């Protein structure tokens, strides 16, 4: 990583030798010297990086710095994957012991096929099974999801097969004929892909969840009473966040408007039934702890989010007045606790570890809630945890 | 040729060839013109104290050149382009950003009072006569405030009565499908002196570059041509002046049109996105002398601009769009000049208005309303009304000169679809300066100023669906010191200046948790630099010039990313220079120049250094009777340094230009 010396005093300007005051440190960062590792995808003004932290005291920043912000990170076993989204269309693989040495050639494998001139805009990478060598990538900008070989050593071996979702833009007619596939989940040897089905970027009532068998990659009919292979129809629109607890998939909906609307829709992955459990909040982020506690943040307006706990009776409770009306940039959970990204406290970019085991029938004070925090260089927008 | 019309260009070309000038006239035409100052009767770069410069463009027009490349040859100025002749280019002066630099053409503000960045890529130079550069301040006659300096392009002054008929024609062909034709004619008719000038430029800009993810095989980087990067544009100027007994009346009509293809991050021939821009300006000016020492000037102008953004196939990433952005504006200005021996003053009262609106041609009213409430761009028109009152006083005594300039501004922003969305703000700006002239040819100056940049209407109300508005934005404030020295004798000229500018309440964009972008006052920056301009002409045939700028543009405070503090603001080089050696031999002239830019970064974290620009250029010219032929080879070594990391640059280019005057 390059380090810059700033030409501060005017006297320095006299010396041409200091005109380009750059030093370089060519040594590659190879070791992350702590355990309980989380990888934070963070962004700033036109750039992004990965930061490694235990969420308590340790943080290592400055990895995989990119001149773009639309990246996401996914972890599996000892590897993590850096996904380049809109107009980037790449997937690169790293081993945790060499977090800057990409395993795939160049900047990673392209997620556009040869001859394809539209950005694939990949959104999610879901891992199929425990072998960690098969993944599913949702391609938001196109009509087919990709099943890929994550151990491929050549681009020719990377794509295993495609999953065509183009027929799921019906019954609503769309100007772009793209289903806007977004999130992907693996459960009980089935793949679940959520479709936003936007129409010229406007949400429609045609949001769905499509189901595939991960053994045959054949689409699963979720409604035997209707002719043809049917997806799960959703009631709410523009689902952007999720939490998976057992076979219960919670999908958060956010529809921008003069007053933002949305809610939480529950999908039973065994029966394919759905239920709107909250419809009076626009949902921005969601996360579930290992114990099954579900937290979410709403989207009242620009940088105006509040943290809530979803109760077992599908009501919700404000977690803390200190986490009300702030900018919540990400939610995630590796265990029983909740990790929250924000830049609302003292202007610092921070990741907080919150105690997820408290009794959330009432609000809590900041100090009762926060277990620890670390400060990130850039704004944390996504957190993924190493196993 | 008194009744010249543009459609008669072909006939005109034939006529001028017959009426070729004499050799004596030719010598006058082709004389070397120095890039130094001479006083102008009206607004001049030397009417007040500071780092200002006036460039006579006649020598620049001897070769193929663009406004961007000419400005980049000056100390303190960098140009940020997105690659290719006629494509977007924005000037930055002393580390300012594009919105902070004001660009005027014959007194008309190219940025518009809404506060957009000035795009100089579509401005032609053929009918420009001189260029004034104000690096720190704006003269009150042009603007009541300037945080990032002013560039004032001026056409030929018609202040000759009666004017003699003269004209010029040029034709250029160059690399990557570049063609340019210009025509200029001055004449007298109906007691008016007239100037009519036009320029047409086109370029395919299909240069080759290394594409990391080619469409043909995204996993194998390869060299390929840049697709959908062409630009075509014309500029027309009609200017008239009539001298009455004691009054003078001036009239000017400017019309510009450009069609630009918009290259996308995915380089594909299927990309058909483009943007068409048309602007028309009408300006009238009335000069009324009051005795020997005083005079009044009344200026009024109307302007209309239309921009059609066409990406119906949704290839540049904002969805399928066919949007027309329109603006209409007017200006009424009065200048009052007084001259009392050692004291001079000018007072200006100016009222300007600009209305902007958007027509989403692909959307129904219902869809537009839905898009608007979702924060992705509204149809609603906005109007900015700006009134300013300012004065500049100069006092000269015993080789000292003192100046003071101060202005009051009132700005009203109004969402025309809502009576409640109107806000009015008041601001003031000032500057003071002192200079001393010595008999040895040395002069020194110091100026100190407080200036501001009012937020643009896009920053306040939202930018075409790209950003959410923030009507609580405060103006950016700049406190500047500027100290300089000039030495000049018959063979040598050296100008140097040191500047320090602190900008507070700097406006940056920021995204929230859902990726919605908004502007806010988020930081402070400090700009420190040392500029040198050196010209040496030991004898008539040989001249050498060099401009060197050393600068630091440091982020002092960033409310969102403290890690940026102490880093360099992205986009600007810490060192840049331009050196040129010219040699004249009989009817030949040769020029070798080098541009160097280094020490910049593409982003504020300073993680990735900007490409170092090391560009060698060669020019050869030959005068033959009434004609002149020139060959320009730009970026000989194919350096192709990028200003923006996403946009490749063309690298080596060759231009052949033929021209004549009469």
mmCIF file of N, CA and C in Angstrom, chain B residues 377-427:
data_model
loop_
_atom_site.group_PDB
_atom_site.id
_atom_site.type_symbol
_atom_site.label_atom_id
_atom_site.label_comp_id
_atom_site.label_asym_id
_atom_site.label_seq_id
_atom_site.Cartn_x
_atom_site.Cartn_y
_atom_site.Cartn_z
ATOM 1 N N UNK B 377 -35.614 11.661 -9.648
ATOM 2 C CA UNK B 377 -35.674 12.716 -10.650
ATOM 3 C C UNK B 377 -37.082 13.220 -10.862
ATOM 4 N N UNK B 378 -37.234 14.528 -10.753
ATOM 5 C CA UNK B 378 -38.547 15.138 -10.900
ATOM 6 C C UNK B 378 -38.591 16.030 -12.128
ATOM 7 N N UNK B 379 -39.804 16.275 -12.571
ATOM 8 C CA UNK B 379 -40.003 17.134 -13.725
ATOM 9 C C UNK B 379 -40.030 18.597 -13.311
ATOM 10 N N UNK B 380 -40.209 18.822 -12.038
ATOM 11 C CA UNK B 380 -40.515 20.159 -11.559
ATOM 12 C C UNK B 380 -39.405 21.149 -11.900
ATOM 13 N N UNK B 381 -39.784 22.309 -12.423
ATOM 14 C CA UNK B 381 -38.792 23.322 -12.781
ATOM 15 C C UNK B 381 -38.299 24.096 -11.557
ATOM 16 N N UNK B 382 -37.064 24.554 -11.666
ATOM 17 C CA UNK B 382 -36.472 25.367 -10.608
ATOM 18 C C UNK B 382 -35.991 26.677 -11.216
ATOM 19 N N UNK B 383 -35.991 27.701 -10.403
ATOM 20 C CA UNK B 383 -35.482 28.982 -10.888
ATOM 21 C C UNK B 383 -34.525 29.564 -9.871
ATOM 22 N N UNK B 384 -33.417 30.056 -10.368
ATOM 23 C CA UNK B 384 -32.502 30.791 -9.496
ATOM 24 C C UNK B 384 -32.479 32.238 -9.956
ATOM 25 N N UNK B 385 -32.667 33.123 -9.006
ATOM 26 C CA UNK B 385 -32.603 34.557 -9.273
ATOM 27 C C UNK B 385 -31.452 35.101 -8.449
ATOM 28 N N UNK B 386 -30.532 35.748 -9.119
ATOM 29 C CA UNK B 386 -29.355 36.256 -8.421
ATOM 30 C C UNK B 386 -29.194 37.736 -8.713
ATOM 31 N N UNK B 387 -29.047 38.507 -7.669
ATOM 32 C CA UNK B 387 -28.775 39.943 -7.817
ATOM 33 C C UNK B 387 -27.501 40.251 -7.062
ATOM 34 N N UNK B 388 -26.624 40.994 -7.676
ATOM 35 C CA UNK B 388 -25.412 41.374 -6.960
ATOM 36 C C UNK B 388 -25.036 42.811 -7.264
ATOM 37 N N UNK B 389 -24.440 43.397 -6.283
ATOM 38 C CA UNK B 389 -24.006 44.795 -6.367
ATOM 39 C C UNK B 389 -22.564 44.827 -5.877
ATOM 40 N N UNK B 390 -21.685 45.370 -6.714
ATOM 41 C CA UNK B 390 -20.278 45.360 -6.326
ATOM 42 C C UNK B 390 -19.529 46.571 -6.825
ATOM 43 N N UNK B 391 -18.396 46.789 -6.196
ATOM 44 C CA UNK B 391 -17.545 47.929 -6.542
ATOM 45 C C UNK B 391 -16.077 47.527 -6.462
ATOM 46 N N UNK B 392 -15.318 48.066 -7.385
ATOM 47 C CA UNK B 392 -13.855 47.910 -7.281
ATOM 48 C C UNK B 392 -13.228 49.305 -7.336
ATOM 49 N N UNK B 393 -12.356 49.583 -6.382
ATOM 50 C CA UNK B 393 -11.652 50.860 -6.325
ATOM 51 C C UNK B 393 -10.164 50.613 -6.496
ATOM 52 N N UNK B 394 -9.525 51.448 -7.314
ATOM 53 C CA UNK B 394 -8.073 51.348 -7.477
ATOM 54 C C UNK B 394 -7.466 52.721 -7.234
ATOM 55 N N UNK B 395 -6.351 52.715 -6.546
ATOM 56 C CA UNK B 395 -5.662 53.968 -6.239
ATOM 57 C C UNK B 395 -4.188 53.786 -6.572
ATOM 58 N N UNK B 396 -3.653 54.696 -7.368
ATOM 59 C CA UNK B 396 -2.257 54.597 -7.791
ATOM 60 C C UNK B 396 -1.493 55.835 -7.314
ATOM 61 N N UNK B 397 -0.335 55.583 -6.703
ATOM 62 C CA UNK B 397 0.510 56.698 -6.305
ATOM 63 C C UNK B 397 1.924 56.182 -6.045
ATOM 64 N N UNK B 398 2.905 56.893 -6.590
ATOM 65 C CA UNK B 398 4.318 56.600 -6.345
ATOM 66 C C UNK B 398 4.650 55.126 -6.619
ATOM 67 N N UNK B 399 4.297 54.672 -7.755
ATOM 68 C CA UNK B 399 4.569 53.296 -8.184
ATOM 69 C C UNK B 399 3.866 52.244 -7.340
ATOM 70 N N UNK B 400 2.983 52.659 -6.493
ATOM 71 C CA UNK B 400 2.152 51.728 -5.732
ATOM 72 C C UNK B 400 0.742 51.739 -6.321
ATOM 73 N N UNK B 401 0.111 50.624 -6.235
ATOM 74 C CA UNK B 401 -1.302 50.560 -6.580
ATOM 75 C C UNK B 401 -2.025 49.774 -5.491
ATOM 76 N N UNK B 402 -3.159 50.278 -5.116
ATOM 77 C CA UNK B 402 -3.980 49.608 -4.108
ATOM 78 C C UNK B 402 -5.351 49.336 -4.721
ATOM 79 N N UNK B 403 -5.913 48.221 -4.400
ATOM 80 C CA UNK B 403 -7.262 47.953 -4.931
ATOM 81 C C UNK B 403 -8.130 47.311 -3.859
ATOM 82 N N UNK B 404 -9.398 47.565 -4.002
ATOM 83 C CA UNK B 404 -10.388 46.981 -3.097
ATOM 84 C C UNK B 404 -11.605 46.612 -3.930
ATOM 85 N N UNK B 405 -12.060 45.392 -3.776
ATOM 86 C CA UNK B 405 -13.276 44.972 -4.478
ATOM 87 C C UNK B 405 -14.209 44.328 -3.463
ATOM 88 N N UNK B 406 -15.452 44.698 -3.515
ATOM 89 C CA UNK B 406 -16.432 44.135 -2.579
ATOM 90 C C UNK B 406 -17.767 43.982 -3.288
ATOM 91 N N UNK B 407 -18.522 42.988 -2.876
ATOM 92 C CA UNK B 407 -19.811 42.740 -3.527
ATOM 93 C C UNK B 407 -20.800 42.161 -2.532
ATOM 94 N N UNK B 408 -22.060 42.457 -2.765
ATOM 95 C CA UNK B 408 -23.165 41.853 -2.028
ATOM 96 C C UNK B 408 -23.971 41.009 -2.995
ATOM 97 N N UNK B 409 -24.363 39.825 -2.565
ATOM 98 C CA UNK B 409 -25.153 38.939 -3.422
ATOM 99 C C UNK B 409 -26.442 38.566 -2.712
ATOM 100 N N UNK B 410 -27.500 38.523 -3.475
ATOM 101 C CA UNK B 410 -28.746 37.949 -2.983
ATOM 102 C C UNK B 410 -29.158 36.856 -3.956
ATOM 103 N N UNK B 411 -29.403 35.685 -3.419
ATOM 104 C CA UNK B 411 -29.732 34.546 -4.273
ATOM 105 C C UNK B 411 -31.043 33.936 -3.800
ATOM 106 N N UNK B 412 -31.931 33.768 -4.744
ATOM 107 C CA UNK B 412 -33.229 33.162 -4.429
ATOM 108 C C UNK B 412 -33.385 31.900 -5.275
ATOM 109 N N UNK B 413 -33.612 30.784 -4.603
ATOM 110 C CA UNK B 413 -33.869 29.515 -5.285
ATOM 111 C C UNK B 413 -35.334 29.161 -5.090
ATOM 112 N N UNK B 414 -35.975 28.770 -6.164
ATOM 113 C CA UNK B 414 -37.414 28.567 -6.089
ATOM 114 C C UNK B 414 -37.801 27.313 -6.848
ATOM 115 N N UNK B 415 -38.437 26.392 -6.151
ATOM 116 C CA UNK B 415 -39.069 25.261 -6.808
ATOM 117 C C UNK B 415 -40.407 25.754 -7.341
ATOM 118 N N UNK B 416 -40.523 25.835 -8.650
ATOM 119 C CA UNK B 416 -41.678 26.520 -9.249
ATOM 120 C C UNK B 416 -42.972 25.743 -9.115
ATOM 121 N N UNK B 417 -42.890 24.499 -8.676
ATOM 122 C CA UNK B 417 -44.125 23.750 -8.471
ATOM 123 C C UNK B 417 -44.593 23.820 -7.025
ATOM 124 N N UNK B 418 -43.839 24.492 -6.208
ATOM 125 C CA UNK B 418 -44.202 24.563 -4.798
ATOM 126 C C UNK B 418 -43.885 25.946 -4.252
ATOM 127 N N UNK B 419 -44.877 26.635 -3.738
ATOM 128 C CA UNK B 419 -44.656 27.968 -3.199
ATOM 129 C C UNK B 419 -43.782 27.944 -1.952
ATOM 130 N N UNK B 420 -43.779 26.809 -1.286
ATOM 131 C CA UNK B 420 -43.052 26.768 -0.014
ATOM 132 C C UNK B 420 -41.562 26.503 -0.195
ATOM 133 N N UNK B 421 -41.161 25.960 -1.338
ATOM 134 C CA UNK B 421 -39.765 25.577 -1.527
ATOM 135 C C UNK B 421 -38.941 26.717 -2.098
ATOM 136 N N UNK B 422 -39.006 27.850 -1.502
ATOM 137 C CA UNK B 422 -38.220 28.986 -1.956
ATOM 138 C C UNK B 422 -37.344 29.447 -0.812
ATOM 139 N N UNK B 423 -36.107 29.695 -1.094
ATOM 140 C CA UNK B 423 -35.257 30.245 -0.046
ATOM 141 C C UNK B 423 -34.392 31.352 -0.620
ATOM 142 N N UNK B 424 -34.132 32.325 0.198
ATOM 143 C CA UNK B 424 -33.325 33.475 -0.201
ATOM 144 C C UNK B 424 -32.148 33.589 0.745
ATOM 145 N N UNK B 425 -30.974 33.746 0.177
ATOM 146 C CA UNK B 425 -29.772 33.876 0.999
ATOM 147 C C UNK B 425 -29.010 35.128 0.578
ATOM 148 N N UNK B 426 -28.274 35.659 1.526
ATOM 149 C CA UNK B 426 -27.463 36.859 1.274
ATOM 150 C C UNK B 426 -26.013 36.546 1.598
ATOM 151 N N UNK B 427 -25.139 37.059 0.793
ATOM 152 C CA UNK B 427 -23.715 36.791 0.973
ATOM 153 C C UNK B 427 -22.930 38.041 0.604
#
